[in-house]
Short mmCIF file of C-alpha atoms in Angstrom, two decimals:
data_model
loop_
_atom_site.label_atom_id
_atom_site.label_comp_id
_atom_site.label_asym_id
_atom_site.label_seq_id
_atom_site.Cartn_x
_atom_site.Cartn_y
_atom_site.Cartn_z
CA MET A 650 -9.57 -29.44 4.12
CA SER A 651 -10.66 -27.23 6.65
CA GLU A 652 -14.02 -27.76 8.22
CA ASN A 653 -15.75 -25.29 6.18
CA GLY A 654 -15.12 -27.13 2.89
CA ASN A 655 -12.08 -24.87 1.41
CA GLN A 656 -8.87 -27.11 0.71
CA SER A 657 -6.03 -25.64 2.91
CA ARG A 658 -3.00 -25.37 1.10
CA GLU A 659 0.86 -25.73 2.92
CA TRP A 660 3.26 -24.03 2.28
CA SER A 661 5.87 -26.03 -0.41
CA SER A 662 8.95 -25.65 1.67
CA ARG A 663 9.98 -23.98 5.40
CA PHE A 664 11.83 -21.60 3.51
CA GLY A 665 9.42 -20.96 1.49
CA TYR A 666 7.69 -19.40 4.42
CA ILE A 667 9.90 -17.52 6.15
CA MET A 668 10.48 -15.56 2.76
CA VAL A 669 6.57 -14.82 3.19
CA ALA A 670 6.30 -14.28 6.64
CA ALA A 671 9.61 -12.02 6.69
CA GLY A 672 7.92 -10.17 3.77
CA ALA A 673 5.07 -9.33 5.23
CA ALA A 674 6.96 -8.02 8.78
CA ILE A 675 9.74 -6.19 6.86
CA GLY A 676 8.05 -3.02 4.84
CA LEU A 677 7.61 0.40 5.26
CA GLY A 678 7.96 0.18 9.24
CA ASN A 679 11.42 -1.07 8.84
CA ILE A 680 13.31 1.05 5.79
CA TRP A 681 10.93 4.21 6.13
CA LYS A 682 9.97 4.74 9.53
CA PHE A 683 13.06 3.02 11.89
CA PRO A 684 15.70 4.66 10.72
CA TYR A 685 14.07 8.47 11.45
CA LEU A 686 12.38 7.47 14.88
CA ALA A 687 15.95 5.41 15.75
CA TYR A 688 17.84 9.09 15.03
CA GLN A 689 15.27 11.13 16.75
CA GLY A 690 15.51 8.41 19.64
CA GLY A 691 19.63 8.77 20.25
CA GLY A 692 20.17 6.59 17.67
CA GLY A 693 22.18 3.54 19.41
CA VAL A 694 20.52 4.15 22.41
CA PHE A 695 16.78 3.58 20.55
CA LEU A 696 19.12 0.36 18.55
CA VAL A 697 20.00 -0.92 22.05
CA VAL A 698 16.15 -0.59 23.03
CA TYR A 699 14.67 -2.20 20.10
CA ILE A 700 16.66 -5.01 19.54
CA LEU A 701 16.20 -5.52 23.48
CA ILE A 702 12.03 -5.31 22.99
CA VAL A 703 11.92 -7.52 19.67
CA ALA A 704 13.79 -9.94 22.27
CA VAL A 705 11.33 -9.93 25.22
CA MET A 706 8.10 -8.85 23.40
CA ALA A 707 7.88 -9.24 19.21
CA HIS A 708 9.31 -12.93 19.66
CA PRO A 709 7.21 -14.56 21.98
CA MET A 710 3.92 -12.53 19.90
CA VAL A 711 5.09 -14.14 17.08
CA GLU A 712 4.71 -17.31 18.76
CA MET A 713 1.46 -17.18 19.94
CA GLU A 714 -0.40 -16.03 17.32
CA THR A 715 1.73 -18.05 14.75
CA ALA A 716 1.02 -21.57 17.21
CA ILE A 717 -2.82 -20.44 17.36
CA GLY A 718 -3.08 -19.77 13.35
CA ARG A 719 -1.57 -23.54 12.59
CA HIS A 720 -4.46 -24.51 15.28
CA SER A 721 -7.44 -24.21 13.91
CA ALA A 722 -5.84 -23.60 9.96
CA SER A 723 -8.42 -20.93 8.94
CA ASP A 724 -8.76 -17.09 8.90
CA THR A 725 -8.15 -14.96 11.98
CA VAL A 726 -11.89 -14.62 13.58
CA THR A 727 -12.47 -18.37 12.44
CA CYS A 728 -8.83 -19.42 14.42
CA PHE A 729 -9.80 -17.64 17.55
CA GLU A 730 -13.61 -19.36 17.43
CA ARG A 731 -12.45 -22.77 17.14
CA ILE A 732 -10.62 -22.94 20.34
CA ASN A 733 -13.51 -19.95 21.64
CA LYS A 734 -16.24 -18.72 20.35
CA LYS A 735 -16.80 -15.73 22.27
CA TRP A 736 -13.54 -14.90 20.92
CA GLY A 737 -13.91 -13.98 17.30
CA PHE A 738 -13.99 -10.26 17.79
CA VAL A 739 -10.37 -10.36 18.42
CA GLY A 740 -9.64 -11.68 14.78
CA TRP A 741 -12.46 -8.85 13.81
CA LEU A 742 -10.38 -6.36 15.58
CA ALA A 743 -7.00 -7.36 13.49
CA ASN A 744 -8.85 -7.33 10.17
CA ILE A 745 -10.10 -3.49 10.83
CA CYS A 746 -7.45 -1.97 12.18
CA THR A 747 -4.77 -3.78 9.37
CA LEU A 748 -7.59 -2.76 6.55
CA LEU A 749 -7.14 1.01 8.04
CA ILE A 750 -3.64 0.29 7.68
CA ASN A 751 -4.12 -0.34 4.30
CA MET A 752 -5.19 2.30 3.72
CA TYR A 753 -2.36 4.51 3.96
CA TYR A 754 0.23 1.93 3.61
CA VAL A 755 -0.68 1.65 -0.07
CA VAL A 756 -0.45 5.24 -0.50
CA VAL A 757 3.06 6.21 0.80
CA GLY A 758 3.78 2.76 -1.39
CA GLY A 759 2.75 4.72 -4.70
CA TRP A 760 5.15 7.51 -3.95
CA VAL A 761 7.78 5.03 -3.34
CA LEU A 762 7.15 3.49 -6.64
CA LYS A 763 6.91 6.45 -8.39
CA TYR A 764 10.13 7.34 -6.73
CA ALA A 765 11.93 4.31 -8.04
CA PHE A 766 10.83 4.75 -11.88
CA GLN A 767 11.51 8.35 -11.99
CA TYR A 768 15.09 7.45 -11.34
CA ILE A 769 14.66 4.20 -13.28
CA ILE A 770 14.40 6.61 -16.58
CA SER A 771 15.79 9.89 -15.49
CA GLY A 772 17.06 10.02 -11.22
CA ASP A 773 15.24 13.83 -12.28
CA PHE A 774 14.31 15.61 -9.53
CA GLY A 775 14.50 18.99 -9.98
CA SER A 776 16.68 21.58 -8.47
CA ASP A 777 13.94 21.73 -5.60
CA LYS A 778 13.32 18.29 -4.36
CA GLN A 779 10.82 19.81 -1.15
CA ALA A 780 9.10 21.36 -4.40
CA TYR A 781 8.73 17.61 -6.19
CA PHE A 782 8.29 16.22 -2.92
CA THR A 783 4.89 18.22 -2.43
CA ASP A 784 3.82 19.05 -5.90
CA PHE A 785 3.53 15.01 -6.85
CA THR A 786 1.86 14.45 -3.30
CA THR A 787 -0.49 17.34 -2.89
CA SER A 788 -1.49 16.30 -6.42
CA THR A 789 -4.94 14.98 -7.02
CA VAL A 790 -4.49 12.10 -9.67
CA GLU A 791 -0.94 11.12 -10.34
CA PRO A 792 -0.77 9.91 -6.43
CA ILE A 793 -3.49 7.13 -7.13
CA ILE A 794 -2.59 6.04 -10.06
CA TRP A 795 0.68 4.74 -8.54
CA ALA A 796 -1.61 2.99 -5.52
CA MET A 797 -4.31 1.79 -7.56
CA ILE A 798 -0.97 0.23 -9.82
CA LEU A 799 0.41 -1.26 -6.45
CA LEU A 800 -3.09 -2.02 -5.39
CA VAL A 801 -3.77 -3.78 -8.48
CA PHE A 802 -0.73 -5.87 -8.52
CA VAL A 803 -1.15 -7.23 -5.43
CA SER A 804 -4.36 -7.99 -5.74
CA VAL A 805 -4.12 -10.28 -9.02
CA LEU A 806 -1.02 -11.80 -7.72
CA LEU A 807 -3.40 -12.85 -4.82
CA LEU A 808 -6.31 -14.16 -7.04
CA PHE A 809 -4.28 -17.56 -6.94
CA GLY A 810 -3.47 -17.24 -3.12
CA ILE A 811 -1.13 -16.76 -0.56
CA THR A 812 0.92 -20.69 -0.83
CA ASN A 813 1.11 -20.46 -4.49
CA LEU A 814 2.38 -17.31 -6.73
CA VAL A 815 3.25 -15.67 -4.45
CA GLU A 816 5.39 -17.78 -1.93
CA LYS A 817 7.48 -18.26 -5.07
CA VAL A 818 7.44 -14.54 -6.14
CA THR A 819 8.05 -13.74 -2.35
CA LYS A 820 11.25 -16.60 -2.19
CA ILE A 821 12.36 -14.34 -5.14
CA ILE A 822 12.48 -11.11 -4.34
CA MET A 823 13.30 -11.13 -0.51
CA PRO A 824 16.51 -12.07 -0.79
CA ILE A 825 17.28 -9.37 -3.48
CA LEU A 826 15.92 -6.89 -1.20
CA PHE A 827 18.81 -7.94 1.67
CA LEU A 828 20.92 -7.77 -1.42
CA PHE A 829 20.51 -3.88 -2.16
CA LEU A 830 20.48 -2.79 1.27
CA ILE A 831 23.32 -4.67 1.48
CA ILE A 832 25.38 -2.82 -1.64
CA CYS A 833 23.36 0.60 -0.83
CA GLY A 834 25.04 0.02 3.12
CA ILE A 835 28.23 -0.20 2.01
CA TRP A 836 28.11 2.11 -0.18
CA ALA A 837 26.51 4.58 2.49
CA ILE A 838 30.40 3.82 5.17
CA PHE A 839 32.48 3.39 2.46
CA VAL A 840 31.97 6.09 -0.37
CA THR A 841 31.05 8.33 1.14
CA ASP A 842 32.42 11.44 3.46
CA ASN A 843 31.95 11.30 6.92
CA ALA A 844 29.84 8.50 7.38
CA ILE A 845 31.91 7.34 10.19
CA GLU A 846 30.19 10.36 12.42
CA GLY A 847 27.26 9.37 11.90
CA LEU A 848 28.22 5.38 12.11
CA LYS A 849 29.09 6.34 15.91
CA TYR A 850 25.87 7.41 16.65
CA TYR A 851 24.05 5.22 15.35
CA LEU A 852 25.87 2.45 16.86
CA LEU A 853 26.99 3.86 19.76
CA PRO A 854 24.92 4.16 22.74
CA ASP A 855 24.20 7.65 25.22
CA PHE A 856 22.15 6.26 28.17
CA SER A 857 21.42 10.00 28.93
CA LYS A 858 18.85 10.12 26.14
CA PHE A 859 17.01 7.30 27.42
CA SER A 860 13.50 8.53 27.96
CA PHE A 861 9.20 6.32 28.06
CA THR A 862 8.86 8.37 25.48
CA VAL A 863 12.04 6.71 23.72
CA PHE A 864 10.81 3.31 24.42
CA SER A 865 7.04 3.69 23.53
CA GLN A 866 8.78 5.16 20.72
CA ALA A 867 11.03 1.85 19.97
CA ALA A 868 7.74 -0.50 21.28
CA THR A 869 5.27 0.83 18.80
CA GLN A 870 7.43 0.84 15.91
CA VAL A 871 8.78 -2.64 16.56
CA LEU A 872 4.88 -3.39 16.61
CA PHE A 873 4.55 -2.00 13.64
CA SER A 874 7.41 -3.62 12.02
CA VAL A 875 7.58 -6.65 13.21
CA GLY A 876 3.71 -6.58 12.41
CA ILE A 877 2.41 -7.98 15.78
CA GLY A 878 -1.61 -7.08 17.01
CA TRP A 879 -1.78 -7.32 12.74
CA GLY A 880 -3.07 -10.77 12.54
CA ILE A 881 -0.35 -11.63 10.39
CA TYR A 882 1.07 -14.77 11.74
CA GLU A 883 -2.92 -16.24 12.57
CA THR A 884 -2.70 -15.92 8.32
CA LEU A 885 0.01 -17.57 7.73
CA GLY A 886 0.24 -20.00 10.75
CA ALA A 887 -2.81 -21.29 8.90
CA ASN A 888 -1.06 -23.01 6.33
CA ILE A 889 2.29 -24.17 8.35
CA PRO A 890 3.18 -28.07 8.42
CA LYS A 891 2.79 -29.79 11.85
CA LYS A 892 6.04 -30.95 11.40
CA ASN A 893 7.79 -27.11 11.47
CA ASN A 894 9.51 -25.79 14.45
CA LEU A 895 7.44 -22.63 15.35
CA LYS A 896 9.38 -21.81 18.19
CA SER A 897 12.98 -21.85 15.80
CA ASP A 898 10.62 -20.27 13.09
CA ALA A 899 9.98 -17.45 14.89
CA ILE A 900 13.93 -16.86 15.97
CA LEU A 901 14.17 -16.55 12.12
CA VAL A 902 11.31 -13.92 11.36
CA SER A 903 12.05 -11.73 14.07
CA ILE A 904 15.81 -12.33 12.71
CA CYS A 905 15.01 -11.41 9.37
CA ASP A 906 13.29 -8.34 10.66
CA THR A 907 15.37 -7.06 12.67
CA GLY A 908 18.34 -7.12 10.69
CA ALA A 909 16.56 -5.46 7.85
CA ALA A 910 15.80 -1.91 9.54
CA ILE A 911 19.28 -2.38 11.27
CA LEU A 912 21.05 -2.70 7.61
CA ALA A 913 18.18 0.93 6.48
CA GLY A 914 19.59 2.53 9.33
CA PHE A 915 23.45 1.60 8.03
CA VAL A 916 21.95 3.60 4.76
CA ILE A 917 20.36 6.56 6.16
CA ILE A 918 21.77 7.36 9.20
CA PRO A 919 25.17 8.22 7.89
CA SER A 920 24.23 9.01 4.78
CA ALA A 921 22.44 11.67 6.34
CA PHE A 922 25.15 12.69 8.44
CA ALA A 923 27.57 13.12 5.60
CA GLY A 924 25.52 15.05 3.79
CA GLY A 925 24.85 17.48 7.09
CA VAL A 926 21.25 16.96 6.61
CA ASP A 927 18.03 17.92 9.04
CA MET A 928 17.84 13.89 9.96
CA GLN A 929 14.33 15.49 12.20
CA SER A 930 12.40 15.55 8.62
CA GLY A 931 10.50 12.52 9.46
CA PRO A 932 8.08 10.57 7.32
CA SER A 933 9.96 12.63 4.15
CA LEU A 934 12.88 11.85 5.24
CA ILE A 935 13.83 8.95 1.97
CA PHE A 936 11.85 10.61 -0.51
CA LEU A 937 13.87 14.37 0.52
CA VAL A 938 16.84 13.56 2.38
CA MET A 939 17.97 10.38 0.40
CA THR A 940 17.14 11.68 -3.22
CA GLY A 941 19.03 15.08 -2.05
CA ILE A 942 22.33 13.02 -0.92
CA PHE A 943 22.45 10.63 -4.44
CA SER A 944 22.54 13.82 -6.44
CA LYS A 945 25.67 15.09 -4.97
CA LEU A 946 27.28 11.88 -4.71
CA PRO A 947 29.10 9.43 -7.47
CA GLY A 948 27.03 6.45 -8.16
CA GLY A 949 24.00 8.39 -6.12
CA ARG A 950 21.40 7.43 -9.83
CA LEU A 951 22.31 3.93 -9.65
CA ILE A 952 22.47 3.50 -5.72
CA GLY A 953 18.57 5.47 -5.67
CA ILE A 954 17.50 3.02 -8.06
CA CYS A 955 18.57 0.08 -6.02
CA PHE A 956 17.71 1.97 -2.59
CA PHE A 957 14.07 2.26 -4.20
CA LEU A 958 13.86 -0.83 -5.63
CA ALA A 959 14.55 -2.24 -2.39
CA ILE A 960 11.68 -0.27 -0.81
CA VAL A 961 9.59 -1.39 -3.63
CA PHE A 962 10.04 -5.42 -2.87
CA ALA A 963 9.79 -4.35 0.94
CA VAL A 964 6.37 -2.58 0.32
CA ILE A 965 4.99 -5.59 -1.91
CA SER A 966 5.95 -8.30 0.17
CA SER A 967 4.06 -6.66 2.97
CA LEU A 968 0.76 -5.87 1.04
CA PHE A 969 0.65 -9.77 -0.27
CA THR A 970 0.46 -11.00 3.94
CA PHE A 971 -1.70 -7.50 4.77
CA PHE A 972 -4.30 -7.79 1.91
CA GLU A 973 -4.59 -11.77 2.33
CA ILE A 974 -5.45 -11.06 6.13
CA SER A 975 -8.55 -9.76 5.16
CA ILE A 976 -9.41 -11.70 1.85
CA ARG A 977 -9.17 -15.01 3.66
CA THR A 978 -11.46 -13.84 6.11
CA PHE A 979 -14.14 -13.37 3.86
CA GLU A 980 -13.30 -16.31 2.00
CA ASP A 981 -13.43 -18.57 4.96
CA ASN A 982 -15.84 -16.70 7.66
CA LEU A 983 -18.06 -14.57 5.60
CA LYS A 984 -18.32 -18.34 3.20
CA MET A 985 -17.35 -15.98 -0.31
CA GLY A 986 -14.72 -17.54 -2.60
CA ARG A 987 -11.37 -16.30 -3.19
CA ILE A 988 -11.95 -14.27 -6.78
CA LYS A 989 -15.45 -12.11 -4.59
CA ALA A 990 -13.18 -11.68 -1.23
CA THR A 991 -9.94 -10.30 -3.07
CA LEU A 992 -12.27 -8.17 -4.98
CA ILE A 993 -14.25 -6.08 -2.11
CA ILE A 994 -11.49 -6.51 -0.44
CA SER A 995 -9.21 -4.49 -3.38
CA LEU A 996 -12.52 -2.43 -3.46
CA ILE A 997 -12.77 -1.49 0.25
CA ILE A 998 -9.17 -0.66 0.51
CA GLY A 999 -8.88 1.75 -2.56
CA THR A 1000 -11.43 3.49 -1.73
CA GLY A 1001 -9.68 4.09 1.56
CA ASN A 1002 -6.16 4.91 -0.80
CA ILE A 1003 -8.16 6.94 -2.83
CA ILE A 1004 -9.51 9.46 -0.48
CA VAL A 1005 -6.12 9.47 2.44
CA SER A 1006 -4.68 10.20 -1.20
CA LEU A 1007 -6.83 13.61 -1.24
CA GLY A 1008 -6.28 14.49 2.44
CA PHE A 1009 -2.73 15.77 1.44
CA GLY A 1010 -4.27 17.83 -1.09
CA VAL A 1011 -7.47 18.78 -1.62
CA LEU A 1012 -9.15 17.25 1.57
CA SER A 1013 -5.96 18.77 3.85
CA GLY A 1014 -8.28 21.10 5.39
CA ILE A 1015 -10.69 17.70 6.95
CA LYS A 1016 -8.76 17.34 10.49
CA LEU A 1017 -10.10 14.70 13.37
CA PRO A 1018 -10.31 14.58 16.53
CA TRP A 1019 -7.84 13.49 18.71
CA LEU A 1020 -8.06 13.22 23.05
CA ASP A 1021 -5.46 13.32 25.05
CA ALA A 1022 -4.25 14.21 28.75
CA SER A 1023 -3.31 17.78 27.64
CA GLY A 1024 -7.01 18.02 25.79
CA ILE A 1025 -8.69 18.05 22.13
CA SER A 1026 -5.47 18.18 18.50
CA TYR A 1027 -6.83 17.64 14.87
CA LEU A 1028 -4.89 15.23 12.94
CA GLY A 1029 -5.01 14.99 8.89
CA LEU A 1030 -6.23 11.73 7.75
CA TYR A 1031 -2.91 10.27 7.24
CA ASP A 1032 -2.12 10.92 11.14
CA TRP A 1033 -4.93 10.39 12.72
CA LEU A 1034 -4.89 6.88 10.94
CA ASP A 1035 -1.46 6.17 11.91
CA THR A 1036 -1.67 7.18 15.37
CA PHE A 1037 -5.04 5.17 15.64
CA THR A 1038 -3.99 2.03 14.63
CA GLY A 1039 -0.07 1.93 15.68
CA TYR A 1040 -1.00 3.46 19.18
CA ILE A 1041 -4.41 2.37 19.98
CA LEU A 1042 -5.25 -1.41 17.67
CA LEU A 1043 -1.66 -2.70 17.43
CA PRO A 1044 -1.03 -2.80 21.33
CA LEU A 1045 -4.80 -3.57 21.79
CA GLY A 1046 -4.63 -6.67 20.18
CA CYS A 1047 -1.71 -7.83 21.64
CA LEU A 1048 -2.97 -7.26 25.21
CA LEU A 1049 -5.89 -9.48 23.73
CA VAL A 1050 -3.71 -12.49 22.42
CA CYS A 1051 -1.88 -12.82 25.53
CA LEU A 1052 -5.23 -13.03 27.51
CA PHE A 1053 -6.26 -15.35 25.48
CA VAL A 1054 -3.07 -17.46 25.36
CA SER A 1055 -2.76 -17.44 29.50
CA LYS A 1056 -6.30 -17.38 30.31
CA VAL A 1057 -8.60 -18.64 27.49
CA TRP A 1058 -6.76 -21.47 25.47
CA GLY A 1059 -4.46 -22.13 28.21
CA PHE A 1060 -1.01 -22.77 28.41
CA GLU A 1061 -0.95 -26.64 28.62
CA GLU A 1062 -3.02 -26.59 25.36
CA TYR A 1063 -0.54 -23.77 23.71
CA GLU A 1064 2.33 -25.66 24.74
CA LYS A 1065 1.56 -28.69 22.47
CA GLU A 1066 0.45 -26.21 19.15
CA LEU A 1067 3.51 -24.65 19.96
CA THR A 1068 6.59 -27.23 20.54
CA SER A 1069 4.39 -30.36 18.35
CA ASN A 1070 3.56 -32.21 22.11
CA GLY A 1071 7.09 -31.15 23.68
CA LYS A 1072 9.15 -32.73 20.13
CA PHE A 1073 10.70 -29.13 20.22
CA GLY A 1074 10.82 -27.74 24.40
CA ARG A 1075 8.18 -26.39 26.35
CA ILE A 1076 7.26 -23.22 27.83
CA THR A 1077 9.02 -22.05 30.79
CA LEU A 1078 8.30 -19.72 33.12
CA TYR A 1079 10.30 -16.93 31.62
CA ASP A 1080 7.79 -17.54 28.60
CA LYS A 1081 4.84 -17.50 31.44
CA ILE A 1082 6.37 -14.23 32.85
CA LEU A 1083 6.70 -12.19 29.10
CA THR A 1084 2.74 -13.15 28.41
CA TYR A 1085 1.35 -12.86 31.66
CA ILE A 1086 3.54 -9.30 32.49
CA VAL A 1087 6.14 -7.86 30.42
CA VAL A 1088 4.23 -7.35 26.68
CA PRO A 1089 1.12 -6.70 28.40
CA VAL A 1090 3.08 -3.90 30.42
CA PHE A 1091 5.54 -2.62 27.55
CA MET A 1092 1.68 -2.59 25.38
CA VAL A 1093 -0.58 -0.22 28.45
CA ILE A 1094 2.81 2.17 28.11
CA ILE A 1095 2.38 2.20 24.85
CA ILE A 1096 -1.14 3.45 24.44
CA LEU A 1097 -0.34 5.80 28.38
CA ASN A 1098 2.18 7.63 26.19
CA VAL A 1099 0.15 8.10 23.35
CA PHE A 1100 -2.88 9.54 25.39
CA GLY A 1101 -0.30 11.71 26.82
CA PHE A 1102 -0.02 10.03 31.03
CA ILE A 1103 3.46 9.42 30.23
CA ARG A 1104 5.74 11.99 29.27
#
């Protein structure tokens, strides 16, 4: 029982936790965003930088956040407050960040759901894929309907708790997600003409293409993809049994997440190269480029179904935890019941979804100011939220966690929780250097880059 009288459920199995944690990390960031950033960042050199950053930044952050969560066995705010009452603001920062991300993440997830449905019923997107995408995303009602279907589905399952029905569902859909990506990857490489050229670009690094911008983009993608700085691992860590090895769990989660991103690159980059399409299309890549490629090749509709269902599963598995972060905070810290907390969070996110969705259509004229070293620019609702959360709130959250672990909680107490009182090793000098220096420096580079001080 937790201190506030609510029963704190543990994961039914280690596999269940790994699948939910990996599911939280594996989402649109891996399959939708990683491939086009990898292409724009030079292919192989971006991939090498990304993997290194996962090892030296993401993995230690997952360890720290999970240990904080398990130590207090509560929500994202309370877990900091139980160690030091003055530090609950770090948990609130994570809640605000995740709520803002949910406001556009569900909208894009609704787009994916619509495309998966369209592939299942016909696979017909018309002769002009750009017109289809634009007409759909700028329409007033239809994108909101698909977003609400996604929101209601996730919210209803979370009424039963993340360690109950959600855990069971995730243990099924995550292996299927990897299976679909592997099938799509094999198809892209061996069935598509000229795919090998794209594969070479993706795997063979050209270090002349390295820059601070490439580094910053890779580091920010790791934040978004692995899910550090959100409050994800504090929330999920609250239900981990004391017998679990948090160090090895963190490694497995990081490997699963990175593997999904790499697999997505195997599907998209060779396919786009073979199709002779423009990989610079960015966020619209999977909706424009991939549908165009699938429509021209044998078995395209079947592979399109597998590909978009894989993304749907990735979106759903992520949203389970994204919603749970704030639901549990409202439930535990603000002393609400599960049902009331779920309804309120769903209402807040749903309202944001409507506004962001309309921002692609009737509210597209609304621009928010963004100040950087070159002056003031104006961004649409989606772009502003994406930049503010990904390039400021997430790195700021990671900076604060590093400071909290090293200066407030202290390495001695942190080591007891992380290693189960020495059962699973010790914290080394290397671990302390990562916490004190490496991760904070990475975060500062990201923030300086987004404000234009590093080019």
